Structures are given as C-alpha cells and as structure tokens.
Coordinates of C-alpha atoms in Angstrom, one line a residue:
Chain O
M161 CA 0.1 0.1 0.0
S162 CA 1.1 3.4 -0.7
V163 CA 0.8 4.6 2.9
S164 CA 3.2 2.5 4.3
T165 CA 6.0 4.0 2.0
T166 CA 5.2 7.4 2.7
S167 CA 4.4 7.0 6.7
L168 CA 7.9 7.8 7.5
K169 CA 8.1 10.9 5.7
V170 CA 5.9 14.2 7.1
P171 CA 2.9 14.7 4.7
G172 CA 2.5 18.4 3.7
L173 CA 5.9 19.6 4.3
E174 CA 6.4 20.7 0.9
A175 CA 2.6 22.6 1.4
V176 CA 4.3 24.4 4.1
Q177 CA 7.3 25.6 2.2
K178 CA 5.6 26.8 -0.1
K179 CA 2.6 28.1 1.1
G180 CA 3.6 29.1 4.9
W181 CA 2.5 26.7 8.0
L182 CA -1.0 29.1 8.4
H183 CA -1.6 28.6 5.0
A184 CA -0.8 25.0 4.7
H185 CA -2.8 24.3 8.1
K186 CA -6.2 26.3 7.2
W187 CA -8.8 23.9 6.5
L188 CA -7.6 21.8 9.9
L189 CA -7.5 24.9 12.1
L190 CA -11.0 25.5 10.8
R191 CA -12.6 22.1 11.4
R192 CA -11.0 22.4 15.2
F193 CA -11.9 25.5 15.6
S194 CA -15.8 24.3 14.6
Q195 CA -15.6 21.5 16.6
L196 CA -15.2 23.0 19.6
S197 CA -17.1 26.0 19.1
I198 CA -20.2 23.4 18.3
L199 CA -19.1 22.1 21.9
S200 CA -18.5 25.3 23.7
V201 CA -22.0 26.7 23.0
F202 CA -23.1 23.4 24.7
L203 CA -21.1 24.1 27.5
I204 CA -21.6 27.9 28.1
G205 CA -25.1 27.1 29.7
P206 CA -24.1 24.3 32.3
I207 CA -20.8 26.6 33.1
F208 CA -21.9 30.1 32.9
G209 CA -25.6 30.2 33.5
T210 CA -26.3 31.5 30.3
W211 CA -28.2 29.0 27.8
I212 CA -27.6 30.0 24.3
V213 CA -27.9 26.3 23.4
K214 CA -29.4 23.3 25.3
G215 CA -29.3 19.6 24.9
N216 CA -26.7 17.9 23.0
M217 CA -25.9 17.0 19.6
S218 CA -28.6 14.6 19.3
S219 CA -31.6 17.3 19.6
S220 CA -31.1 20.6 20.9
L221 CA -32.5 23.8 21.4
T222 CA -31.0 27.0 20.3
L223 CA -31.8 30.3 21.6
N224 CA -35.4 28.8 22.9
V225 CA -36.4 28.7 18.9
L226 CA -34.6 26.5 17.0
S227 CA -35.0 22.8 17.5
L228 CA -32.7 20.9 16.0
T229 CA -32.4 16.9 16.0
D230 CA -30.0 14.7 14.6
P231 CA -31.6 12.9 11.5
F232 CA -29.7 9.3 12.7
V233 CA -31.0 9.2 16.1
F234 CA -34.3 10.6 14.6
L235 CA -34.5 7.8 11.8
Q236 CA -34.0 5.2 14.6
S237 CA -36.7 6.9 16.8
V238 CA -38.8 6.3 13.9
L239 CA -37.9 2.6 12.8
S240 CA -37.9 1.3 16.6
G241 CA -42.2 2.4 16.3
H242 CA -42.5 5.7 18.1
V243 CA -44.5 8.6 16.1
V244 CA -42.0 11.3 16.5
E245 CA -44.1 15.2 17.3
T246 CA -43.6 17.9 14.6
T247 CA -40.7 19.8 16.8
A248 CA -38.5 16.7 16.3
V249 CA -39.4 16.0 12.8
V250 CA -38.9 19.3 11.8
G251 CA -35.6 19.4 13.6
A252 CA -34.6 16.3 11.6
L253 CA -35.2 17.9 8.3
I254 CA -33.5 21.2 8.5
V255 CA -30.1 19.2 9.8
F256 CA -31.0 16.7 6.9
G257 CA -31.4 19.6 4.8
F258 CA -28.1 21.3 6.0
Y259 CA -26.0 17.8 5.2
V260 CA -27.3 17.4 1.6
I261 CA -25.9 20.9 0.9
V262 CA -22.7 21.4 2.7
G263 CA -21.9 17.4 2.7
G264 CA -22.9 14.2 4.7
R265 CA -20.0 13.5 6.5
V266 CA -19.4 16.9 7.3
Y267 CA -20.8 16.1 10.6
C268 CA -18.0 13.6 10.8
S269 CA -14.8 15.6 9.9
W270 CA -16.6 19.2 11.2
V271 CA -18.8 18.7 14.3
C272 CA -18.3 15.0 16.0
P273 CA -15.9 15.2 18.6
I274 CA -15.0 11.6 18.3
N275 CA -13.1 12.8 14.8
I276 CA -10.2 14.9 16.6
V277 CA -9.8 11.6 19.2
T278 CA -9.5 9.1 15.9
D279 CA -7.2 12.1 14.0
T280 CA -4.9 12.2 16.8
A281 CA -4.9 8.5 16.7
D282 CA -3.9 8.3 13.5
W283 CA -1.3 10.9 13.7
F284 CA 0.4 8.6 16.5
Y285 CA 0.2 5.9 14.1
R286 CA 2.0 7.9 11.2
K287 CA 4.4 9.1 13.6
L288 CA 5.9 5.7 15.1
N289 CA 5.3 4.2 12.1
I290 CA 2.7 1.3 13.3
K291 CA 1.5 -1.5 11.0
S292 CA -2.1 -2.3 12.2
P293 CA -2.1 -5.8 12.5
V294 CA -5.5 -6.3 11.4
H295 CA -7.5 -4.5 8.9
F296 CA -11.3 -4.7 8.7
S297 CA -13.6 -3.9 5.4
K298 CA -14.6 -0.2 4.5
N299 CA -17.8 -1.6 4.2
N300 CA -18.4 -3.6 7.8
R301 CA -19.7 0.1 8.5
Y302 CA -22.7 -0.8 6.0
A303 CA -23.3 -4.0 7.7
L304 CA -23.0 -2.5 11.2
L305 CA -25.9 -0.1 9.8
A306 CA -28.2 -2.6 8.4
A307 CA -27.7 -4.7 11.7
I308 CA -28.5 -2.1 13.9
L309 CA -31.9 -0.9 11.5
V310 CA -33.1 -4.4 11.1
V311 CA -32.9 -4.8 15.1
T312 CA -34.2 -1.6 15.7
V313 CA -37.2 -2.3 13.9
I314 CA -37.9 -5.9 15.5
S315 CA -36.9 -5.0 19.4
G316 CA -39.0 -1.6 18.5
I317 CA -36.2 0.1 21.0
M318 CA -33.5 2.3 19.9
V319 CA -30.9 0.0 20.1
W320 CA -27.6 1.7 18.8
E321 CA -28.5 4.3 21.5
L322 CA -27.7 2.0 24.1
V323 CA -23.8 1.6 23.0
N324 CA -23.7 4.7 20.6
P325 CA -20.0 5.9 21.6
V326 CA -20.6 9.0 19.0
T327 CA -23.5 10.4 20.8
M328 CA -22.6 9.0 24.7
L329 CA -19.4 11.2 24.2
Q330 CA -20.8 14.5 23.5
R331 CA -23.9 13.9 25.9
E332 CA -21.4 13.0 28.6
L333 CA -19.2 15.7 27.7
V334 CA -22.0 18.1 28.3
F335 CA -23.9 16.5 31.4
T336 CA -22.3 14.0 33.6
M337 CA -19.0 12.1 32.6
G338 CA -19.2 8.4 33.3
F339 CA -17.1 6.3 31.4
S340 CA -17.7 7.2 28.0
W341 CA -14.1 8.2 28.4
A342 CA -12.7 4.7 28.5
V343 CA -14.9 3.8 25.5
I344 CA -13.2 6.5 23.9
L345 CA -9.9 5.4 25.3
A346 CA -10.6 2.0 23.8
I347 CA -11.6 3.7 20.2
F348 CA -7.7 5.4 20.3
I349 CA -5.8 2.2 21.2
V350 CA -7.6 0.8 18.3
D351 CA -7.2 3.0 15.6
A352 CA -3.7 4.0 16.6
F353 CA -2.2 0.5 17.4
I354 CA -4.6 -2.4 16.4
S355 CA -6.6 -1.2 13.1
R356 CA -5.8 2.0 11.4
R357 CA -9.0 4.2 11.2
A358 CA -10.7 1.5 12.7
W359 CA -13.7 3.4 14.1
C360 CA -14.4 6.4 11.7
G361 CA -14.0 4.7 8.5
R362 CA -15.0 0.4 9.3
F363 CA -17.6 0.6 12.1
C364 CA -19.2 3.8 12.8
P365 CA -22.8 3.3 11.9
M366 CA -23.4 6.9 12.0
G367 CA -20.6 7.8 10.0
A368 CA -21.9 5.1 7.3
F369 CA -25.4 6.6 7.4
Y370 CA -23.5 10.1 6.9
S371 CA -21.8 8.8 3.8
L372 CA -25.1 7.5 2.5
L373 CA -26.3 11.3 2.6
G374 CA -23.3 12.3 1.4
R375 CA -24.0 10.9 -2.0
L376 CA -26.2 13.5 -2.7
S377 CA -24.1 16.1 -1.3
F378 CA -24.0 19.6 -3.1
I379 CA -20.4 20.1 -1.9
R380 CA -17.7 18.6 -2.8
V381 CA -14.3 18.2 -3.2
N382 CA -12.5 18.1 -6.4
A383 CA -9.1 18.2 -8.2
L384 CA -9.8 20.8 -10.7
N385 CA -6.0 21.7 -11.3
R386 CA -5.1 17.5 -11.1
E387 CA -2.6 18.6 -14.3
A388 CA -0.4 20.2 -11.6
C389 CA -0.4 17.0 -9.7
N390 CA 3.6 15.6 -9.1
D391 CA 2.6 12.4 -7.2
C392 CA 4.0 13.2 -4.0
M393 CA 1.1 10.9 -2.3
D394 CA 0.8 13.4 0.6
C395 CA -3.2 13.5 0.3
Y396 CA -3.5 9.8 0.4
V397 CA -1.6 9.9 3.2
V398 CA -3.5 12.3 5.7
C399 CA -7.1 11.5 3.7
P400 CA -9.0 9.0 6.4
E401 CA -10.8 8.0 3.5
P402 CA -7.7 7.5 0.3
Q403 CA -9.8 5.7 -1.8
V404 CA -12.3 8.6 -2.6
I405 CA -9.1 10.0 -4.4
K406 CA -8.2 7.9 -6.8
P407 CA -10.6 8.1 -8.9
V408 CA -10.3 11.3 -9.5
L409 CA -6.9 12.6 -9.7
K410 CA -6.4 10.1 -13.0
K411 CA -5.1 12.4 -15.6
T412 CA -8.0 11.3 -18.0
D413 CA -9.5 14.0 -19.5
N414 CA -13.3 12.5 -19.6
L415 CA -12.9 11.0 -16.0
N416 CA -15.2 13.5 -13.7
P417 CA -12.8 15.3 -11.5
V418 CA -15.4 16.0 -8.3
I419 CA -15.1 13.8 -5.8
L420 CA -19.0 12.3 -5.4
A421 CA -18.2 9.3 -3.2
G422 CA -20.1 9.8 0.0
N423 CA -17.5 8.6 2.1
C424 CA -15.0 11.9 1.3
T425 CA -15.8 13.7 4.7
N426 CA -15.1 17.3 3.1
C427 CA -12.6 17.6 6.1
A428 CA -10.4 19.7 2.8
R429 CA -7.0 18.5 4.5
C430 CA -6.1 17.0 1.3
I431 CA -6.6 21.0 -0.1
D432 CA -4.1 22.2 2.7
V433 CA -1.2 19.5 2.3
C434 CA -1.1 20.0 -1.8
S435 CA 1.8 22.2 -2.3
E436 CA 0.4 22.0 -6.1
D437 CA -3.1 23.3 -5.1
V438 CA -4.7 20.1 -7.1
F439 CA -7.9 20.3 -4.5
S440 CA -10.5 22.5 -3.8
L441 CA -14.0 23.2 -2.9
G442 CA -16.4 23.3 -5.1
T443 CA -20.1 22.2 -6.2
R444 CA -20.9 18.5 -7.2
T445 CA -21.5 20.2 -10.6
A446 CA -17.3 21.5 -11.1
K447 CA -16.4 21.3 -14.6
L448 CA -12.6 20.9 -16.1
Chain W
M191 CA -15.2 -16.2 -25.1
N192 CA -14.0 -19.2 -23.0
S193 CA -12.1 -16.4 -20.9
S194 CA -14.6 -13.7 -20.6
T195 CA -17.2 -16.8 -19.7
D196 CA -14.4 -17.2 -16.9
K197 CA -14.5 -13.6 -15.8
T198 CA -18.1 -13.4 -15.6
L199 CA -17.5 -16.5 -13.0
Q200 CA -15.3 -15.1 -11.5
S201 CA -17.0 -11.6 -10.8
R202 CA -20.2 -13.4 -10.3
R203 CA -18.6 -15.8 -7.4
R204 CA -16.4 -12.6 -6.1
F205 CA -20.0 -11.0 -5.9
L206 CA -21.6 -14.0 -3.8
E207 CA -18.6 -14.3 -1.8
N208 CA -18.9 -10.5 -0.8
I209 CA -23.1 -10.5 -0.2
S210 CA -22.5 -13.4 2.2
R211 CA -19.6 -12.1 4.0
A212 CA -21.7 -9.0 4.4
A213 CA -25.0 -10.4 5.6
G214 CA -23.0 -13.2 8.1
G215 CA -21.4 -9.4 9.2
A216 CA -24.4 -7.9 9.6
A217 CA -26.4 -11.0 11.2
L218 CA -23.2 -11.3 14.1
Y219 CA -23.7 -7.9 14.8
G220 CA -27.7 -7.9 15.0
I221 CA -27.3 -11.1 17.3
G222 CA -24.7 -9.2 19.7
L223 CA -26.9 -6.0 19.7
G224 CA -30.3 -7.5 20.5
L225 CA -28.6 -9.9 23.2
Y226 CA -26.9 -6.7 24.6
S227 CA -30.4 -4.6 24.7
R228 CA -32.4 -7.4 26.6
Q229 CA -29.9 -6.9 29.9
A230 CA -29.2 -2.9 29.3
T231 CA -32.8 -2.1 29.0
S232 CA -33.6 -3.7 32.5
L233 CA -34.7 -0.5 34.7
P234 CA -33.5 -0.6 38.3
S235 CA -36.8 -0.4 40.5
Q236 CA -35.3 2.6 42.4
S237 CA -34.9 4.9 39.4
I238 CA -38.0 6.9 38.5
R239 CA -38.9 7.9 34.6
P240 CA -39.7 11.8 34.4
P241 CA -43.3 12.3 34.3
G242 CA -45.3 11.7 31.2
V243 CA -43.8 8.0 30.7
V244 CA -46.3 5.5 30.4
N245 CA -44.5 2.5 29.2
E246 CA -40.8 1.7 29.9
S247 CA -40.4 0.2 26.1
D248 CA -42.1 2.7 24.3
F249 CA -40.0 5.2 26.0
L250 CA -36.8 3.9 24.9
S251 CA -38.0 4.0 21.4
A252 CA -39.1 7.4 21.4
C253 CA -36.4 9.0 23.8
V254 CA -33.1 10.6 21.8
R255 CA -31.6 11.2 25.3
C256 CA -30.7 15.3 24.8
G257 CA -31.4 15.9 28.1
L258 CA -33.7 19.0 27.1
C259 CA -36.3 17.5 30.0
V260 CA -33.0 18.0 32.6
R261 CA -32.2 21.0 31.6
D262 CA -36.0 22.5 32.4
C263 CA -36.3 20.5 35.5
P264 CA -36.4 23.4 38.1
Y265 CA -35.3 21.7 41.1
D266 CA -32.1 19.4 39.8
T267 CA -34.3 16.2 39.8
L268 CA -34.0 14.5 36.7
K269 CA -30.4 13.2 35.5
L270 CA -29.3 11.5 32.3
S271 CA -27.7 8.5 32.9
S272 CA -24.2 8.1 32.2
L273 CA -22.1 5.0 31.0
G274 CA -21.9 2.9 34.2
D275 CA -25.3 3.6 35.1
D276 CA -27.6 0.6 35.2
V277 CA -30.1 2.7 33.6
A278 CA -30.5 2.6 30.1
L279 CA -27.5 4.7 28.6
G280 CA -28.1 8.5 28.4
T281 CA -32.1 8.4 29.4
P282 CA -33.6 10.6 31.8
Y283 CA -34.5 9.1 35.2
F284 CA -34.6 10.3 39.3
D285 CA -33.7 8.8 42.5
A286 CA -36.8 9.7 44.6
R287 CA -34.6 9.5 47.8
K288 CA -32.2 11.8 46.7
I289 CA -34.2 14.7 45.1
P290 CA -38.0 13.8 44.6
C291 CA -39.8 15.3 41.6
E292 CA -41.7 18.3 42.8
M293 CA -44.5 18.6 40.8
C294 CA -44.4 21.7 38.9
E295 CA -47.8 22.8 38.1
D296 CA -46.9 23.9 34.5
V297 CA -44.4 20.8 33.8
P298 CA -41.3 22.0 32.3
C299 CA -39.5 18.9 31.8
V300 CA -42.7 17.5 29.6
K301 CA -43.0 20.4 27.5
A302 CA -39.2 20.7 26.8
C303 CA -39.3 17.1 25.3
P304 CA -39.3 17.2 21.2
T305 CA -40.3 13.8 20.5
G306 CA -43.5 13.4 22.6
A307 CA -41.3 10.3 24.4
L308 CA -42.9 12.4 27.7
D309 CA -46.5 12.3 26.7
P310 CA -47.5 16.2 25.6
A311 CA -51.0 15.4 26.4
L312 CA -50.0 15.3 30.3
D313 CA -51.0 19.3 31.3
N314 CA -51.5 18.3 34.4
I315 CA -48.8 17.2 36.8
D316 CA -51.4 15.0 39.3
D317 CA -52.3 12.7 36.4
A318 CA -48.8 12.1 36.2
R319 CA -48.2 8.5 37.3
M320 CA -44.3 7.9 37.7
G321 CA -44.3 5.5 40.0
L322 CA -46.4 4.5 43.1
A323 CA -45.7 4.9 46.5
V324 CA -45.5 1.6 48.9
L325 CA -45.1 1.5 52.4
I326 CA -43.0 -1.2 52.0
D327 CA -41.5 -2.3 55.9
Q328 CA -44.3 -2.0 58.1
E329 CA -41.6 -3.5 60.7
A330 CA -39.6 -0.5 60.6
C331 CA -42.3 2.1 59.8
I332 CA -42.3 4.0 63.1
A333 CA -46.5 4.8 63.1
F334 CA -46.5 0.9 63.1
Q335 CA -44.7 1.2 66.7
G336 CA -47.3 3.2 67.7
L337 CA -45.3 6.6 67.4
R338 CA -46.6 9.8 65.7
C339 CA -44.9 10.5 62.8
E340 CA -46.5 11.3 59.8
V341 CA -44.7 12.8 57.7
C342 CA -44.9 11.2 54.5
F343 CA -48.5 12.2 54.9
N344 CA -47.6 16.0 55.7
V345 CA -45.1 16.3 52.2
C346 CA -47.9 14.7 49.9
P347 CA -48.1 16.8 47.4
L348 CA -51.7 15.2 47.3
A349 CA -52.3 14.3 51.1
N350 CA -55.8 13.1 52.0
K351 CA -56.0 11.7 48.6
A352 CA -52.6 9.9 47.8
I353 CA -51.5 9.3 51.4
S354 CA -54.6 9.5 54.1
L355 CA -54.3 8.5 57.9
N356 CA -55.9 5.1 59.3
R357 CA -56.4 5.1 62.8
T358 CA -55.9 1.4 63.7
H359 CA -56.2 -0.3 67.3
N360 CA -52.2 -0.9 69.1
K361 CA -52.4 -4.4 70.3
R362 CA -49.5 -3.8 72.1
T363 CA -50.3 -1.2 74.7
G364 CA -53.9 -2.4 74.3
K365 CA -55.3 1.3 75.2
H366 CA -53.9 3.7 72.3
A367 CA -54.1 4.0 68.3
L368 CA -52.0 3.5 65.4
I369 CA -52.1 6.3 63.3
V370 CA -50.8 4.7 59.7
P371 CA -50.4 6.1 56.7
V372 CA -52.0 4.5 53.8
V373 CA -51.0 5.2 50.3
H374 CA -54.1 5.3 47.4
S375 CA -52.6 4.0 43.9
D376 CA -55.7 6.2 42.3
A377 CA -54.2 9.4 43.4
C378 CA -50.6 8.8 43.9
T379 CA -48.3 10.1 41.4
G380 CA -45.2 8.5 42.4
C381 CA -43.2 12.1 42.8
G382 CA -41.6 10.1 45.7
K383 CA -42.1 13.4 48.2
C384 CA -42.4 10.7 51.0
E385 CA -39.9 8.4 50.1
H386 CA -37.3 11.7 50.0
A387 CA -39.1 12.7 53.8
C388 CA -39.1 9.3 55.5
I389 CA -37.0 9.4 58.8
L390 CA -35.8 6.2 58.9
E391 CA -32.4 5.4 58.1
E392 CA -33.2 4.0 55.0
A393 CA -36.9 4.7 54.0
A394 CA -39.8 2.6 55.0
I395 CA -42.0 4.1 52.3
K396 CA -40.8 3.8 48.4
I397 CA -41.5 4.4 45.2
L398 CA -41.7 1.7 43.0
P399 CA -42.6 0.9 39.2
I400 CA -46.6 0.5 38.8
R401 CA -45.7 -3.1 37.1
L402 CA -44.0 -4.3 40.5
A403 CA -45.9 -2.2 42.9
K404 CA -49.4 -3.3 41.5
G405 CA -51.1 -6.8 41.7
E406 CA -53.9 -7.4 39.0
L407 CA -56.8 -9.4 39.0
G408 CA -57.4 -12.0 36.3
H409 CA -59.7 -10.5 33.6
H410 CA -62.2 -13.3 33.7
Y411 CA -63.2 -12.3 37.4
R412 CA -66.4 -10.7 38.1
L413 CA -66.6 -9.2 41.6
G414 CA -70.2 -10.5 42.5
W415 CA -71.3 -7.0 44.4
Q416 CA -69.9 -5.0 41.8
E417 CA -72.2 -6.8 38.9
K418 CA -74.8 -6.6 41.4
Q419 CA -74.5 -2.7 41.5
K420 CA -74.3 -2.8 37.5
A421 CA -76.9 -4.8 36.7
G422 CA -79.2 -3.5 39.3
E423 CA -80.0 -6.9 41.2
S424 CA -78.7 -9.8 41.9
L425 CA -77.5 -12.0 38.8
V426 CA -77.8 -15.3 40.9
T427 CA -80.2 -17.0 42.8
P428 CA -79.2 -16.2 46.2
D429 CA -78.1 -18.8 48.3
T430 CA -80.5 -20.5 50.6
P431 CA -79.3 -20.4 54.5
H432 CA -77.5 -22.7 55.4
Q433 CA -78.7 -25.4 57.8
Y434 CA -76.8 -26.4 61.1
N435 CA -77.6 -28.9 63.2
L436 CA -77.0 -26.7 66.4
P437 CA -77.6 -26.4 69.8
E438 CA -81.1 -25.4 70.9
G439 CA -81.2 -21.5 71.2
T440 CA -78.3 -20.7 69.0
S441 CA -77.7 -20.0 65.5
Y442 CA -74.5 -19.9 64.0
D443 CA -73.2 -16.7 62.8
Y444 CA -71.6 -15.2 60.0
E445 CA -68.3 -12.7 60.3
G446 CA -66.4 -15.7 62.3
E447 CA -67.9 -15.3 65.4
G448 CA -69.2 -18.5 65.8
L449 CA -72.6 -19.7 67.6
I450 CA -74.4 -16.9 69.2
S451 CA -77.4 -16.4 70.7
P452 CA -80.2 -15.6 67.6
P453 CA -81.6 -12.0 67.9
E454 CA -84.7 -11.3 69.9
N455 CA -87.1 -11.0 67.0
N456 CA -85.2 -14.2 65.0
S457 CA -84.5 -12.4 62.2
R458 CA -81.4 -12.7 60.1
D459 CA -81.1 -9.6 58.6
I460 CA -77.8 -8.7 57.1
N461 CA -77.4 -5.2 59.8
D462 CA -78.1 -7.8 62.5
T463 CA -74.2 -8.3 63.5
P464 CA -72.6 -7.8 67.0
F465 CA -70.4 -4.8 65.4
T466 CA -70.8 -1.4 64.6
K467 CA -71.0 -0.5 60.8
S468 CA -67.9 1.8 61.1
A469 CA -64.8 0.1 60.3
I470 CA -62.8 1.8 62.6
D471 CA -65.0 2.0 65.2
R472 CA -64.9 -1.6 65.1
L473 CA -61.2 -2.4 65.2
N474 CA -61.1 0.2 67.8
E475 CA -62.7 -2.2 69.9
G476 CA -60.2 -4.7 69.5
V477 CA -60.2 -8.5 70.5
K478 CA -63.1 -9.5 72.3

C-alpha cells in the first residue's frame, strides 16, 4: 500500500514550505475551531448559566427557538415504532437538508468530537510508523448499519443508542461524565495501534449513515487542477478515506474530477497538504 | 469467449462471496446487539422515569437522550444516565430518595421534550404516574410501632388523596391508637416526596415502578357485588341459608363469631351483626 512507503515522511512538508504553515493548515484549523466551538456553545449554559444552546447533538434547542434533531437518531426512533412529535420532525429535516448541502460527512469531520480523537490516533500511527495487525473492510460499517436498523425494527427500541460512542461522548461532555472516556480511550487504542482508522472509517454506523447522505451532497472536493499533480502522495496519507481520491486524480480528460463518493468527509485536509493546489472545494457539478 | 465466461463466473463468485460475507457480518452484529439490548434495558426499580412516561419500552423507542427535560427541570431532580449507571444509556431518570419530583404545575420537563417521549398530553401533573409509593416495611415504619410520625402524609402534595392516615388499634399497649399512612394508587403520582422525607435511615415508604407495586386481578374475574350494582339486581339465585344442626337457642353467625344466640326477633337481617358499621370503630373495639 502507498501508505506504508510514505508514512515516514511528514505529509504536507512541501506545502508548508511553499504556502506557509498557516496556509497549509487552514482547513485543519478551521475544522478544529468548528468542532470545539460547537461543543463550547453546549457547555456555556451548564458552566455559566447563560443558555444559548440546550440539550446535546442528538437534539437541541437554540435560543429557545431553533430545535434541531440528528437525522440518524431520528431515523432510529421512527424505525422503532415511535410517532415522533412535529418539533423533532422539523428539526431532523433542517439538519438533513443542511448536510445535503454541505456534505454528509461534514458531520464527521466538522462537528463530531470523536474526530479529534481518531485524527490524533492516526497522527500517532504515522509518527510511530505502526503497522496495523488487523484490517477491517470499509464496508463493515454498512453491515453494522443494516444490522442496527433491522434490530431496531424487530426490538421496537433504539438499540444503537444503548451503546453509540458518538452520542455518548457528546452527551457526557455536556452532561455528567460517566465512563464514556474509557470507550473513547478504547477507540483511540484500536485506531492507533490495532487497526488504522477502524472506528470512523470501518465501524461507525453514524458515519455510514452520513456517507449514504453524502452521495446527494452539493458541496464536494474536486481535483480541477489535477494536471499540476506531482504524485507526492501526501493527500493519500492524510485522507481518512483515501479510496475516494484515486478516481479523480487520474489524468484522463473524460474522468469526472469531482469527488462524488459519499465517504469523503469534506475535511479538506487534502487541500491543505497539496503544494500544487490540485484540490479545491466546489459544487458537485464543477467541470474541468 | 471462454476467458470472458471465466471472468463473468469469477466476478459472480466474488459478488456472492461479498454478499454472503456482508450478510454474515450483519447477522453477527444483529445478534450481539439484540442480546445486549435485552439486558441493557432492564430498569432498576429505584430509578424513576420523569412524568409522562407510560411504558418503558415505548419510552426507549422515543427518547433521543437529548437531556432537554433535564435542563428544564428547575429542581435538578432529573439526570441523564451515563455509561456505568445501570439505567439505559443516556435516558433521564431520578432517584426519589435523593431529589424527588416537585410536581411543577406547568410540567416543564414534558414541555421540553421534542419527540413526545414524555407524553405531551400530560398537562396536569396530578395525572402523572411515575411510580407508586408503597409502605414497604411496616416493621420499620415507626407509625406501626405506635409512634406519631406522619411525615410522609404531611409532605405529600396530594395529602388525603394519595396518602391518608388510618387509625387502628395498638395491640401492644392495648389502649392507644396506631396512626398509619395508607397510599391510594388512584391518586399517587409517584413523585417520591414521601420517600425523600421518610425519617428512617432507609426509607420505609418507597416509590416502586407500577408494574412492581400493583397486583392485577385475572381479567375473567367478576366481583359479585360490583356486578350486582351494575345490573341493579342479583345475577344469581341467592343462596339458601345454611342449615346447621345446632344446640337449641343458638345460631351460627357469619363474620366468624361462631355460635351466638339469635336476636330477639329471630330475623336474619344482614345488618344484624354484633358489630357497629364503622370499620374504624370496629377496629378500635379491639379483640373481644
């Protein structure tokens, strides 16, 4: 695999030299800012007593007006047989519409706090030049997603929410911290030392759900400037779903230069590390 | 021709392999989740759900674990279960012994719920049925020792309806009264103020889930006196009075008093008992 040959080299070094450190980390910094500020607005209420946003990322109320509900949690509730109140229906539709526009897995890379953990795990993986002893299929998440939806229908309860580490961490950061930190530590250990990118890329059914949603997404990363590509492979090293890059980098005129794969998280790290500015964010209809 | 058939066969084999592997994986996840959910959804009897929860299984299909009810609870009664608690992950509950429900008239927790997991039809908190108070240990309750306490009665928001005091005879002293609390399930909301206020080290009155606290008569049972009232007349031919071979001048009395002398006028009227009609007066007469 390309990853092992390039893992010793620091990806994005040329980009830093060419564009400056800040410019070569622009999207990464913006993502961290987004993730932390979303978490912060949930924490302002409980810490300072001023309520901007109440609840957590499963369902929230902003300024006592805007009610938002996570569409994946909403889907589980509907499948388990509950007739959901209008407030949550509208809230889920708004969030659904938002991710259709900005990209399904923008949830994963710009919102979800576990992304910070798994990105750090991957940084360790690369720094320590670890070789994953275990490998899972990228389609594993869809099998898990399917299983969850079926068991939800059969059992009539939201089974995944009994274990979901994503909503668990978000909730416990904002409410009472239980042992979710242990689950997060386990995810870190697995990702860093046992199976690279196992959680977000192979297991998380929420990521799988948003991947499916991402197939409709309007905003997409493209490689319109792929003629400039010097095959340094840095984008492959930093990309959490490197399989999505390959089809758009081939220098054949008739291939679509836009990454339409639902797995792409629109994290835009490829834009950061590319010294030749091959990638850019645009719409799904962008043409060469 | 031959090689293309080979290729089709190969790709078909690969397709079937992939499909069966995915189905196998999904089945495995499904079994694991299904089994885990069975045990993860058992609710400890001392964990009380917020007002508006009718049925635990319906609740687990409706609650998205957003914690908005917890945020809007003005008395910090409600909390969200975190990993390690033995309540279904992320769901709201309270422990009556620690902080009971204050039964807010405007029911803010129910209003905050975006999904209807807390039944929005509940607009009068007196109609809530979070559990049922049960005087679970008469051996420890000091009222049953003949001491005056009545704390549970006094803190009950529906005193005289949900808890009333019954005066009975104190057999130990032979001349005093026991004034004991009695809970009425038709009015008790399960708010837990009695359990919270109970002066014992370990409360003698506890809120239990209704499924534990209540018995249920077999549905085929018909209570004769109720049916008689409904029909306006006796539905069966009245029993002929029992004939006993008794000593001269005595008759066999109902109410377990044994052989008595028949009343002067020799009639067997149902009101002709040696007791007064008031139950509490009867009890006060003590053992004859």
